[in-house]
Coordinates of C-alpha atoms in Angstrom, one line a residue:
M1 CA 0.0 0.0 0.0
S2 CA 1.4 3.4 -1.0
E3 CA 1.9 5.8 1.9
I4 CA 0.2 9.0 0.9
S5 CA -1.5 11.5 3.2
A6 CA -2.9 14.9 3.3
G7 CA -1.0 17.3 5.5
N8 CA -3.5 16.9 8.4
R9 CA -3.1 13.1 8.2
A10 CA 0.6 13.0 7.7
G11 CA 1.9 9.5 8.2
A12 CA -1.5 7.9 8.2
G13 CA -0.5 5.7 5.2
A14 CA -3.7 6.3 3.3
D15 CA -4.1 4.3 0.1
D16 CA -3.6 6.4 -3.0
G17 CA -5.7 4.3 -5.2
G18 CA -2.8 4.7 -7.6
G19 CA -1.2 2.4 -10.1
D20 CA -0.4 3.2 -13.7
D21 CA -4.0 3.6 -14.7
G22 CA -3.4 6.2 -17.4
G23 CA -6.0 8.5 -15.8
G24 CA -5.8 12.2 -15.5
D25 CA -2.9 13.9 -13.8
A26 CA -3.3 15.3 -10.3
E27 CA -2.7 19.1 -10.3
Y28 CA -0.7 21.0 -7.7
D29 CA 0.8 24.5 -7.4
V30 CA 4.1 23.3 -6.1
A31 CA 5.7 19.9 -5.8
V32 CA 8.5 19.5 -3.2
I33 CA 11.0 16.6 -3.8
G34 CA 12.7 15.6 -0.6
Y35 CA 11.4 15.8 3.0
G36 CA 14.5 16.6 4.9
P37 CA 14.9 19.9 6.8
T38 CA 14.9 21.9 3.6
G39 CA 11.9 20.2 2.1
V40 CA 9.9 20.1 5.2
T41 CA 10.5 23.8 5.8
A42 CA 9.3 24.5 2.3
A43 CA 6.1 22.4 2.9
N44 CA 5.4 24.5 6.1
L45 CA 6.0 27.8 4.4
L46 CA 3.9 26.9 1.3
G47 CA 1.3 25.2 3.4
A48 CA 0.6 28.4 5.3
T49 CA -0.1 30.3 2.1
G50 CA -3.0 28.0 1.1
L51 CA -1.3 26.8 -2.2
R52 CA -1.9 23.2 -3.1
V53 CA 1.4 21.4 -2.4
V54 CA 2.6 17.8 -2.8
V55 CA 5.7 16.4 -1.1
L56 CA 7.5 13.4 -2.5
E57 CA 9.9 11.5 -0.2
R58 CA 11.5 8.1 -1.1
D59 CA 12.0 7.0 2.6
A60 CA 9.3 5.9 4.9
E61 CA 10.7 7.4 8.1
I62 CA 12.8 10.3 9.2
Y63 CA 16.5 9.7 8.6
S64 CA 17.7 8.4 11.9
R65 CA 21.3 9.7 11.7
A66 CA 21.8 13.1 13.3
R67 CA 23.8 15.2 10.7
A68 CA 23.2 18.8 11.6
I69 CA 23.9 19.7 15.2
S70 CA 23.3 23.4 15.4
T71 CA 21.6 26.4 13.9
D72 CA 21.4 30.1 14.3
E73 CA 19.0 32.9 15.2
E74 CA 18.2 33.8 11.6
V75 CA 17.0 30.2 10.9
M76 CA 15.0 30.3 14.1
R77 CA 13.4 33.5 12.8
I78 CA 12.3 31.6 9.6
W79 CA 10.8 28.7 11.7
Q80 CA 9.1 31.5 13.8
R81 CA 7.3 32.5 10.6
I82 CA 5.8 29.1 10.4
G83 CA 4.7 29.2 14.1
L84 CA 7.2 26.5 15.2
A85 CA 10.2 28.3 16.7
D86 CA 9.2 28.2 20.3
R87 CA 8.2 24.5 20.1
L88 CA 11.6 23.7 18.4
K89 CA 13.6 25.5 21.1
Q90 CA 12.1 23.3 23.8
D91 CA 14.4 20.6 22.3
M92 CA 17.5 22.7 21.9
L93 CA 20.4 24.0 23.9
A94 CA 21.1 27.7 23.6
D95 CA 24.3 29.8 23.9
R96 CA 26.9 27.2 24.8
P97 CA 30.5 28.5 24.8
L98 CA 33.0 27.5 22.1
D99 CA 36.6 26.6 22.6
F100 CA 39.5 25.9 20.2
V101 CA 41.8 23.8 22.2
D102 CA 45.4 22.5 21.5
A103 CA 46.8 19.0 21.9
R104 CA 47.0 19.4 25.6
G105 CA 43.5 20.5 26.0
R106 CA 44.3 24.2 26.6
A107 CA 42.0 26.8 25.0
F108 CA 43.9 29.1 22.7
L109 CA 40.7 30.7 21.4
S110 CA 37.3 31.0 23.0
A111 CA 34.2 32.5 21.4
H112 CA 30.9 33.5 22.6
P113 CA 27.7 33.7 20.4
T114 CA 26.7 37.4 20.0
P115 CA 23.1 38.2 19.2
R116 CA 22.4 39.9 15.8
G117 CA 19.0 41.1 16.7
H118 CA 16.7 38.4 15.2
G119 CA 14.9 37.8 18.4
H120 CA 16.3 34.3 19.2
P121 CA 19.5 32.9 20.8
P122 CA 22.4 33.4 18.4
Q123 CA 23.3 29.7 18.4
M124 CA 21.1 26.6 19.2
F125 CA 22.4 23.0 19.4
L126 CA 19.8 20.5 18.2
Y127 CA 19.1 16.8 17.7
Q128 CA 18.1 16.6 14.1
P129 CA 15.7 13.6 14.2
A130 CA 13.7 15.4 16.9
L131 CA 13.8 18.7 14.9
E132 CA 12.5 17.0 11.8
Q133 CA 9.7 15.4 13.7
V134 CA 8.4 18.7 15.0
L135 CA 8.6 20.2 11.5
R136 CA 6.7 17.3 10.0
D137 CA 4.1 17.6 12.7
G138 CA 3.8 21.2 11.7
V139 CA 3.0 20.3 8.2
A140 CA 0.1 18.2 9.5
R141 CA -1.7 21.5 10.3
H142 CA -2.2 22.2 6.6
P143 CA -4.8 20.2 4.7
N144 CA -3.6 21.7 1.4
V145 CA -0.3 19.8 1.7
E146 CA -0.1 16.1 0.7
V147 CA 2.8 14.1 1.8
W148 CA 3.7 11.1 -0.3
L149 CA 6.1 8.9 1.7
R150 CA 8.0 6.1 -0.2
H151 CA 7.6 7.9 -3.5
E152 CA 10.4 8.9 -5.8
C153 CA 10.3 11.2 -8.9
L154 CA 11.8 9.3 -11.8
R155 CA 11.2 11.8 -14.6
L156 CA 10.5 15.5 -15.0
R157 CA 9.0 17.0 -18.2
Q158 CA 8.5 20.7 -18.5
D159 CA 6.2 22.7 -20.8
A160 CA 4.9 26.2 -20.9
D161 CA 2.4 25.7 -18.2
G162 CA 4.1 23.5 -15.6
V163 CA 6.0 20.4 -14.9
E164 CA 4.8 16.7 -15.4
L165 CA 6.3 14.4 -12.8
T166 CA 6.4 10.6 -13.1
V167 CA 6.4 9.2 -9.7
V168 CA 7.0 5.6 -8.6
G169 CA 5.8 4.1 -5.2
T170 CA 8.8 2.3 -3.8
A171 CA 6.6 0.0 -1.7
D172 CA 4.5 -1.5 -4.6
D173 CA 6.2 -0.2 -7.8
S174 CA 3.0 1.7 -8.6
V175 CA 3.5 4.5 -11.2
R176 CA 1.6 7.8 -11.1
R177 CA 1.8 11.1 -13.0
L178 CA 1.1 14.4 -11.4
R179 CA 1.5 18.0 -12.6
A180 CA 2.7 21.1 -10.7
R181 CA 3.2 24.7 -11.7
Y182 CA 6.6 24.7 -10.0
V183 CA 9.0 22.2 -8.5
I184 CA 11.4 22.6 -5.5
A185 CA 14.1 19.9 -5.6
A186 CA 15.4 19.4 -2.2
D187 CA 16.6 15.8 -2.7
G188 CA 20.1 16.0 -1.3
G189 CA 23.6 16.1 -2.5
S190 CA 23.0 13.0 -4.8
S191 CA 19.9 14.7 -6.3
L192 CA 18.3 12.7 -9.0
T193 CA 16.4 15.8 -10.1
R194 CA 19.7 17.7 -10.6
A195 CA 21.0 14.8 -12.7
Q196 CA 17.8 14.7 -14.8
L197 CA 18.2 18.5 -15.5
N198 CA 21.8 17.9 -16.5
V199 CA 23.1 20.5 -14.1
G200 CA 26.7 20.3 -13.1
Y201 CA 27.7 20.0 -9.5
E202 CA 31.1 21.7 -9.4
G203 CA 33.7 21.7 -6.6
R204 CA 35.7 19.1 -4.7
T205 CA 35.5 16.3 -2.2
Y206 CA 38.2 16.4 0.6
E207 CA 40.5 13.4 1.0
D208 CA 39.9 13.1 4.7
R209 CA 36.8 11.1 5.7
W210 CA 35.4 11.6 9.2
V211 CA 33.6 9.1 11.5
V212 CA 30.7 10.9 13.2
I213 CA 29.6 9.3 16.4
D214 CA 26.2 9.9 18.2
T215 CA 26.2 8.9 21.8
K216 CA 23.7 9.0 24.7
M217 CA 25.2 10.6 27.8
L218 CA 24.9 8.3 30.8
K219 CA 27.0 10.2 33.3
P220 CA 28.0 13.8 32.7
W221 CA 31.6 15.0 32.9
P222 CA 33.1 18.4 33.6
D223 CA 32.3 21.0 30.8
H224 CA 30.3 18.4 28.9
D225 CA 28.1 21.3 27.7
R226 CA 30.9 23.2 25.9
L227 CA 31.6 22.8 22.2
R228 CA 35.3 22.1 21.7
F229 CA 37.2 21.9 18.5
R230 CA 40.2 19.8 19.6
C231 CA 42.9 21.1 17.2
D232 CA 45.4 18.2 17.9
P233 CA 47.7 17.7 14.9
T234 CA 47.9 14.0 15.7
R235 CA 44.1 13.5 15.4
P236 CA 41.8 16.6 15.5
A237 CA 38.3 16.0 16.9
V238 CA 35.0 17.7 17.4
D239 CA 33.5 17.4 20.9
C240 CA 30.0 18.8 20.8
P241 CA 27.0 18.9 23.2
T242 CA 23.6 18.0 21.7
P243 CA 20.3 18.2 23.4
L244 CA 18.0 15.5 24.8
G245 CA 20.8 13.7 26.5
H246 CA 23.0 13.3 23.5
H247 CA 26.6 14.1 22.7
R248 CA 28.4 14.2 19.3
W249 CA 32.0 13.2 18.6
E250 CA 33.7 13.5 15.2
F251 CA 37.2 12.1 14.3
P252 CA 39.1 12.1 11.0
I253 CA 40.1 8.8 9.5
L254 CA 43.9 9.1 9.1
P255 CA 46.2 7.4 6.6
G256 CA 46.7 3.8 7.7
D257 CA 43.5 3.7 9.7
D258 CA 41.0 0.7 9.2
E259 CA 37.8 2.6 8.4
R260 CA 35.6 -0.3 9.4
H261 CA 37.4 -0.8 12.7
L262 CA 37.2 2.9 13.5
T263 CA 33.4 2.7 13.7
T264 CA 33.5 -0.2 16.3
D265 CA 32.6 0.4 19.9
E266 CA 36.2 -0.6 20.8
A267 CA 37.8 1.9 18.7
I268 CA 35.4 4.7 19.6
H269 CA 35.9 4.2 23.4
A270 CA 39.7 4.2 22.8
M271 CA 39.4 7.6 21.0
V272 CA 37.2 9.3 23.6
S273 CA 39.2 7.9 26.5
R274 CA 41.9 10.4 25.5
Y275 CA 39.6 13.1 26.9
G276 CA 38.8 11.2 30.2
I277 CA 35.4 9.8 28.9
G278 CA 35.0 6.2 30.1
P279 CA 32.6 3.4 28.8
D280 CA 30.3 4.0 31.8
Q281 CA 29.6 7.6 30.7
I282 CA 28.3 7.2 27.2
E283 CA 26.2 4.7 25.2
I284 CA 27.2 4.6 21.5
L285 CA 24.1 4.9 19.4
R286 CA 25.6 5.0 15.9
A287 CA 28.8 5.7 14.0
T288 CA 28.8 6.8 10.4
V289 CA 31.5 7.8 8.0
Y290 CA 31.2 11.0 6.0
S291 CA 33.2 12.9 3.4
H292 CA 33.3 16.6 3.3
H293 CA 32.4 18.4 0.1
V294 CA 32.5 21.9 -1.4
R295 CA 30.2 22.0 -4.3
F296 CA 27.8 24.3 -6.1
A297 CA 25.2 23.5 -8.7
A298 CA 26.0 25.4 -12.0
R299 CA 22.4 26.6 -11.9
F300 CA 19.8 26.9 -9.1
R301 CA 17.0 27.2 -11.6
V302 CA 16.1 25.4 -14.7
G303 CA 12.8 26.6 -16.1
R304 CA 10.1 25.8 -13.5
V305 CA 12.4 23.6 -11.3
F306 CA 14.4 25.1 -8.5
L307 CA 17.3 23.3 -6.6
A308 CA 17.6 23.9 -2.9
G309 CA 19.6 22.8 0.1
D310 CA 22.2 20.1 -0.6
A311 CA 20.9 19.6 -4.1
A312 CA 22.1 23.1 -4.8
H313 CA 25.3 23.3 -2.6
A314 CA 27.4 21.4 -0.1
M315 CA 29.9 22.7 2.4
P316 CA 32.0 21.3 5.3
P317 CA 30.3 21.3 8.7
W318 CA 32.6 23.6 10.7
I319 CA 30.4 26.5 11.2
G320 CA 27.1 24.5 11.3
Q321 CA 25.6 26.1 8.2
G322 CA 24.8 23.2 5.9
M323 CA 21.2 22.7 7.0
A324 CA 20.8 26.4 7.6
A325 CA 21.7 27.3 4.1
G326 CA 19.0 25.0 2.8
V327 CA 16.4 26.6 5.1
R328 CA 17.5 30.1 3.9
D329 CA 17.1 28.9 0.3
V330 CA 13.4 28.0 0.7
A331 CA 12.7 31.0 2.9
N332 CA 13.9 33.1 0.0
L333 CA 12.1 31.1 -2.7
C334 CA 8.7 30.2 -1.2
W335 CA 7.3 33.7 -0.8
K336 CA 8.3 34.5 -4.3
L337 CA 6.6 31.5 -5.7
D338 CA 3.5 32.3 -3.7
A339 CA 3.5 35.9 -5.1
V340 CA 3.9 34.7 -8.7
L341 CA 1.3 32.0 -8.4
R342 CA -1.2 34.5 -7.0
G343 CA -0.4 37.1 -9.7
E344 CA 1.1 39.6 -7.2
L345 CA 4.5 39.7 -9.0
P346 CA 5.7 38.8 -12.5
E347 CA 7.3 35.5 -13.1
S348 CA 10.7 37.2 -13.7
V349 CA 11.0 37.8 -10.0
L350 CA 12.0 34.1 -9.6
D351 CA 15.3 34.8 -11.4
S352 CA 16.3 36.6 -8.2
Y353 CA 16.3 33.3 -6.2
E354 CA 19.8 32.2 -7.6
A355 CA 21.0 35.8 -7.8
E356 CA 20.4 36.3 -4.1
R357 CA 21.2 33.0 -2.6
K358 CA 24.3 31.8 -4.6
P359 CA 26.7 34.6 -3.6
H360 CA 25.7 34.3 0.0
V361 CA 26.1 30.5 0.2
K362 CA 29.5 30.7 -1.5
E363 CA 30.7 33.2 1.1
V364 CA 29.3 31.0 3.9
T365 CA 31.2 28.0 2.3
R366 CA 34.4 30.0 2.1
R367 CA 34.2 30.8 5.8
A368 CA 33.5 27.2 6.7
V369 CA 36.5 26.1 4.8
F370 CA 38.7 28.6 6.6
V371 CA 37.5 27.5 10.1
G372 CA 38.1 23.9 9.0
R373 CA 41.7 24.7 8.2
I374 CA 42.2 26.1 11.7
I375 CA 40.8 22.9 13.3
T376 CA 42.3 20.2 11.1
D377 CA 45.8 21.5 10.2
R378 CA 48.2 18.8 11.0
R379 CA 51.5 20.6 10.1
L380 CA 53.4 20.8 13.4
A381 CA 55.1 24.1 12.6
V382 CA 51.9 25.8 11.6
T383 CA 50.0 24.5 14.7
R384 CA 52.7 25.6 17.1
V385 CA 52.5 29.1 15.7
R386 CA 48.7 29.1 15.9
D387 CA 48.7 27.8 19.5
A388 CA 51.3 30.5 20.6
V389 CA 50.0 33.5 18.7
L390 CA 46.3 33.4 19.0
P391 CA 46.4 33.4 22.9
L392 CA 48.6 36.5 22.7
L393 CA 46.2 38.2 20.3
N394 CA 43.3 37.3 22.5
R395 CA 44.8 39.6 25.2
V396 CA 45.1 42.7 23.0
P397 CA 42.3 45.2 23.5
G398 CA 40.1 45.5 20.4
V399 CA 41.6 42.4 18.8
A400 CA 40.2 40.2 21.6
G401 CA 36.7 41.2 20.9
R402 CA 37.1 40.5 17.3
L403 CA 38.5 37.0 17.9
Q404 CA 35.9 36.1 20.5
D405 CA 32.9 37.2 18.5
S406 CA 31.7 33.9 17.0
N407 CA 29.4 35.6 14.4
W408 CA 31.4 34.2 11.5
I409 CA 28.4 33.6 9.4
P410 CA 28.1 36.3 6.7
V411 CA 24.8 38.3 6.5
A412 CA 23.1 38.3 3.2
H413 CA 22.7 41.8 1.9
Y414 CA 20.5 42.3 -1.2
A415 CA 21.5 45.9 -2.0
D416 CA 19.2 46.5 -5.0
G417 CA 16.1 44.3 -4.3
F418 CA 15.4 42.4 -7.5
R419 CA 17.4 44.7 -9.7
D420 CA 21.1 43.8 -9.4
R421 CA 23.0 40.7 -8.4
P422 CA 23.3 41.0 -4.6
R423 CA 26.5 41.2 -2.6
T424 CA 27.4 39.6 0.7
K425 CA 28.2 41.9 3.6
S426 CA 30.6 40.8 6.3
S427 CA 29.3 41.2 9.8
G428 CA 32.1 39.3 11.5
I429 CA 35.5 40.9 12.1
T430 CA 37.7 37.8 12.1
F431 CA 36.8 37.0 8.5
R432 CA 36.5 39.6 5.7
T433 CA 34.6 39.6 2.5
R434 CA 35.0 41.4 -0.7
A435 CA 31.8 43.3 -0.3
S436 CA 31.7 46.8 1.1
D437 CA 31.0 47.8 4.7
A438 CA 27.5 47.7 6.1
G439 CA 27.3 51.5 6.5
T440 CA 28.4 52.5 3.1
A441 CA 26.8 52.3 -0.3
H442 CA 28.2 49.8 -2.8
S443 CA 30.2 51.3 -5.6
G444 CA 30.7 49.7 -8.9
T445 CA 28.6 49.0 -12.0
S446 CA 25.2 47.4 -12.1
R447 CA 23.8 45.1 -14.7
T448 CA 22.3 48.1 -16.4
G449 CA 25.7 49.8 -16.7
T450 CA 24.7 52.6 -14.3
S451 CA 27.4 53.8 -12.1
R452 CA 26.7 53.4 -8.4
T453 CA 28.9 55.9 -6.6
G454 CA 26.9 56.8 -3.5
T455 CA 24.9 59.7 -5.2
S456 CA 21.4 59.9 -6.5
R457 CA 21.0 58.0 -9.8
T458 CA 18.3 56.9 -12.2
G459 CA 18.3 53.7 -14.3
T460 CA 16.3 51.0 -15.8
S461 CA 16.1 47.5 -14.4
R462 CA 14.2 44.2 -14.9
T463 CA 11.5 45.6 -12.7
G464 CA 11.2 49.0 -14.2
T465 CA 12.6 52.5 -13.7
F466 CA 14.0 53.3 -10.2
R467 CA 15.7 56.2 -8.4
T468 CA 17.8 55.8 -5.3
R469 CA 19.6 58.1 -2.9
A470 CA 22.4 55.8 -1.8
S471 CA 24.3 58.7 -0.1
R472 CA 21.3 59.3 2.2
T473 CA 20.1 56.0 3.4
T474 CA 21.9 52.7 3.8
A475 CA 18.9 50.5 4.7
P476 CA 18.1 48.8 1.3
G477 CA 19.2 45.2 1.2
H478 CA 19.4 44.7 4.9
Q479 CA 17.0 42.5 6.9
I480 CA 15.6 44.6 9.8
P481 CA 16.1 43.5 13.4
Q482 CA 13.3 41.8 15.2
P483 CA 12.8 43.4 18.7
W484 CA 9.9 42.9 21.0
V485 CA 7.1 45.3 20.3
T486 CA 3.7 46.2 21.7
A487 CA 1.1 45.2 19.1
P488 CA -2.0 47.4 18.6
D489 CA -4.1 45.1 20.9
G490 CA -1.5 45.9 23.7
S491 CA 0.2 42.4 23.6
R492 CA 4.0 42.1 23.7
V493 CA 5.1 40.1 20.7
R494 CA 8.1 39.7 18.4
L495 CA 8.0 42.1 15.5
D496 CA 7.6 39.6 12.7
D497 CA 4.3 38.3 14.3
V498 CA 3.0 41.8 13.5
L499 CA 4.6 42.1 10.1
G500 CA 2.9 38.9 9.1
G501 CA 5.1 37.9 6.2
R502 CA 3.8 40.4 3.8
W503 CA 4.8 43.5 1.8
L504 CA 4.6 46.4 4.2
L505 CA 5.5 50.1 4.5
L506 CA 7.2 50.8 7.9
H507 CA 7.2 54.4 9.0
D508 CA 9.0 56.2 11.8
A509 CA 7.2 59.2 13.2
L510 CA 4.8 61.0 10.8
P511 CA 4.3 58.9 7.6
T512 CA 5.2 60.4 4.3
P513 CA 2.6 59.7 1.6
Q514 CA 3.7 56.9 -0.8
P515 CA 1.0 57.0 -3.5
E516 CA 2.7 54.4 -5.8
W517 CA 3.0 51.9 -3.1
E518 CA -0.5 52.6 -1.8
R519 CA -1.9 52.0 -5.3
A520 CA -0.2 48.6 -5.3
G521 CA -2.2 47.7 -2.2
V522 CA 0.8 47.8 0.3
P523 CA -0.4 48.5 3.9
S524 CA 1.5 50.6 6.3
L525 CA 2.7 50.3 9.9
T526 CA 4.0 53.1 12.1
V527 CA 6.8 52.5 14.7
L528 CA 6.1 54.5 17.9
P529 CA 8.7 55.2 20.6
A530 CA 9.0 53.3 23.8
G531 CA 6.4 54.4 26.3
S532 CA 3.7 55.2 23.7
S533 CA 0.2 53.9 24.0
P534 CA -0.8 51.0 21.7
A535 CA -2.6 52.3 18.6
E536 CA -4.2 50.8 15.6
G537 CA -1.8 50.6 12.6
A538 CA 1.2 51.0 14.8
V539 CA 3.6 49.1 17.0
V540 CA 5.4 50.5 20.1
D541 CA 9.2 49.8 19.9
C542 CA 9.5 48.6 23.5
D543 CA 13.3 48.8 23.8
G544 CA 14.0 51.4 21.1
V545 CA 15.9 48.9 19.0
L546 CA 14.0 49.4 15.7
R547 CA 14.0 53.2 15.9
A548 CA 17.7 53.2 16.6
W549 CA 18.3 51.0 13.5
L550 CA 16.3 53.3 11.4
T551 CA 18.3 56.3 12.6
H552 CA 21.6 54.5 12.0
H553 CA 20.6 53.8 8.4
R554 CA 19.2 57.3 7.9
A555 CA 15.8 56.1 7.0
T556 CA 12.3 57.0 8.2
T557 CA 10.3 54.9 5.7
L558 CA 11.0 51.3 4.6
A559 CA 9.4 49.1 2.0
L560 CA 9.7 45.6 3.4
R561 CA 9.6 42.4 1.5
P562 CA 7.7 39.5 3.0
D563 CA 11.0 38.1 4.3
A564 CA 11.6 41.4 6.2
Y565 CA 14.4 42.5 3.9
V566 CA 14.4 46.2 3.0
Y567 CA 13.4 46.6 -0.7
A568 CA 13.6 50.3 -0.6
A569 CA 14.0 53.1 1.9
A570 CA 13.8 56.9 2.1
P571 CA 14.7 59.6 4.6
A572 CA 12.2 62.0 6.1
G573 CA 9.9 63.7 3.6
T574 CA 11.2 61.8 0.6
P575 CA 9.1 59.4 -1.6
L576 CA 10.3 55.8 -1.9
P577 CA 11.6 54.4 -5.1
P578 CA 8.7 52.8 -7.0
P579 CA 7.6 49.3 -6.1
P580 CA 8.6 46.3 -8.3
E581 CA 7.0 46.3 -11.7
G582 CA 3.7 44.5 -11.6
L583 CA 3.4 44.4 -7.8
S584 CA -0.3 44.3 -7.1
L585 CA -1.3 42.8 -3.8
I586 CA -4.5 40.7 -3.7
P587 CA -6.5 40.9 -0.5
R588 CA -6.5 37.5 1.2
A589 CA -9.3 36.0 3.3
N590 CA -8.5 35.2 6.9
T591 CA -8.3 31.5 6.1
A592 CA -5.7 28.8 5.7
S593 CA -4.1 31.0 3.0
T594 CA -3.0 33.4 5.8
P595 CA 0.4 32.4 7.4
P596 CA 0.0 31.3 11.1
V597 CA 1.0 34.1 13.4
A598 CA 2.7 33.1 16.6
T599 CA 2.1 35.5 19.5
P600 CA 4.0 33.9 22.4
S601 CA 4.3 35.7 25.7
P602 CA 7.6 35.7 27.6
A603 CA 6.1 33.4 30.2
S604 CA 4.8 30.9 27.8
P605 CA 7.1 29.4 25.2
A606 CA 4.4 27.6 23.3
S607 CA 3.3 29.1 20.0
S608 CA -0.3 30.3 19.5
A609 CA -0.4 28.7 16.1
S610 CA -2.2 25.4 15.7
P611 CA -1.0 22.9 18.2
V612 CA 1.9 20.8 17.2
P613 CA 2.0 17.3 18.7
S614 CA 4.9 16.4 20.9
A615 CA 7.9 15.0 19.1
S616 CA 8.3 11.3 18.5
P617 CA 10.3 9.1 20.9
A618 CA 13.4 10.3 19.1
A619 CA 12.6 13.7 20.5
Q620 CA 12.5 12.3 24.0
G621 CA 16.1 11.2 23.7
T622 CA 15.6 7.5 23.0
P623 CA 17.9 6.1 20.3

């Protein structure tokens, strides 16, 4: 029997009545191939819009091996958008310290997660099977999402109106055809979809293979809750706390090692015993060997098919961004697909997916490779210099702060909305990018050939004619922070819960009329200073964070995209640049098509969205 279910019956194993009967094709707005963290996030995002969605997954169960072990506050902000952040955080560890230690266990560099203003802890350790279960339970809230487990897409055929997918049920070899307007392929690094599209997967695979060991902690040991990169040139290691009573170890397979022996309990206990961990302190759950890759798909879009997550890119694990990059992919893509399918934006906006995501993920990968070199370098001369110099630098005022700030993940900066290829802004100090500083306008040449020198300019883009005043406001392209605010009804909520994942004009003080945006149907919201009374059409900036951000970027009016990135900005008394060509917002009924809005109070971590069942036994810490 094929395992197919609607979202609100996910996992029920309902019979699809399938078989190769030659009947009419089922019709969907979006098909999602793959149901890992990237695919399940896409299913939640799309499910909240009311679009008709089908998810295809070849496996019957959640993959039991915990691969990702951490995520960051921006990804938690994305999961907040689907009403699941607070539930997910119940199974996570927040704000654990990070040490780089030498061969004798002495820390030569310690770092502390520094918040970036997204409204969640800057770093969260997780247990991936538990996380995926909560996300899948979240999909069950949406009856417009069908989940087809044990089904694999064998063939894609595109035409002017959509994509025909030929799907086989792996349980009974049944064959079905379905149609979707668009397809998101999140089917992993060995993506069959990418191969069918004949898209290259360029890059390299590192020679070193690593054994990744998941353990259950039976007896705690000193500092078991610290993440340590053990930079021992004889055998580096990763020693990482994970929630729900688990602990992760990673060791390289060195020349001369017997790979099969290194995954045995005997070998594992011998390796961890170097750090004082005895057999009575851990239970070995599983050990798997992985290779590290640096790869990018030559294209992220082929017609109506979009590659996301590992199907589009792969990176080493050193800064915990492999899974996060896939979640960011679909967060960027899904609101655009929704807007195009509803006729709110032209189809050309979908080109911005690759233009915005690819440069950012390349910079994240570059930094992951850099951190990996610090951890895994086995040249004695180099490691001796590293171990001696970094502690000295760590005592120098100014330099110490830069080294200890663990915000090594570059912030995406889409400087020109949908107009030009975006650049990546560095927010960390330890690592530098080729992009300009956050507080200055980019200079150079745009796709239109128009000089961008920090002065007013006019040009023509794919989305029409625009005018910017780069010398007067630096807000465009940045994602705004997410402070706590007082909503119009007087409740204290995170800002995004009021923004609601929509196009919005955000005003500081007295609004400046914006007739072009108003004609497009874009609503407005005013930001009132702390201490103000709640008011309709306004939020109170409880801690002054948002108003200070606007002042820093010399802006009093923002045009926000649904993902809270600034599309356009203007100083006081100045009209905004025009909206994207073709933007026309369609009023939405207050039904399933409206994204769930979570309004948690500080005292209650549970989301106010539809109830999400407790996680499976995996979430409770059982192997």
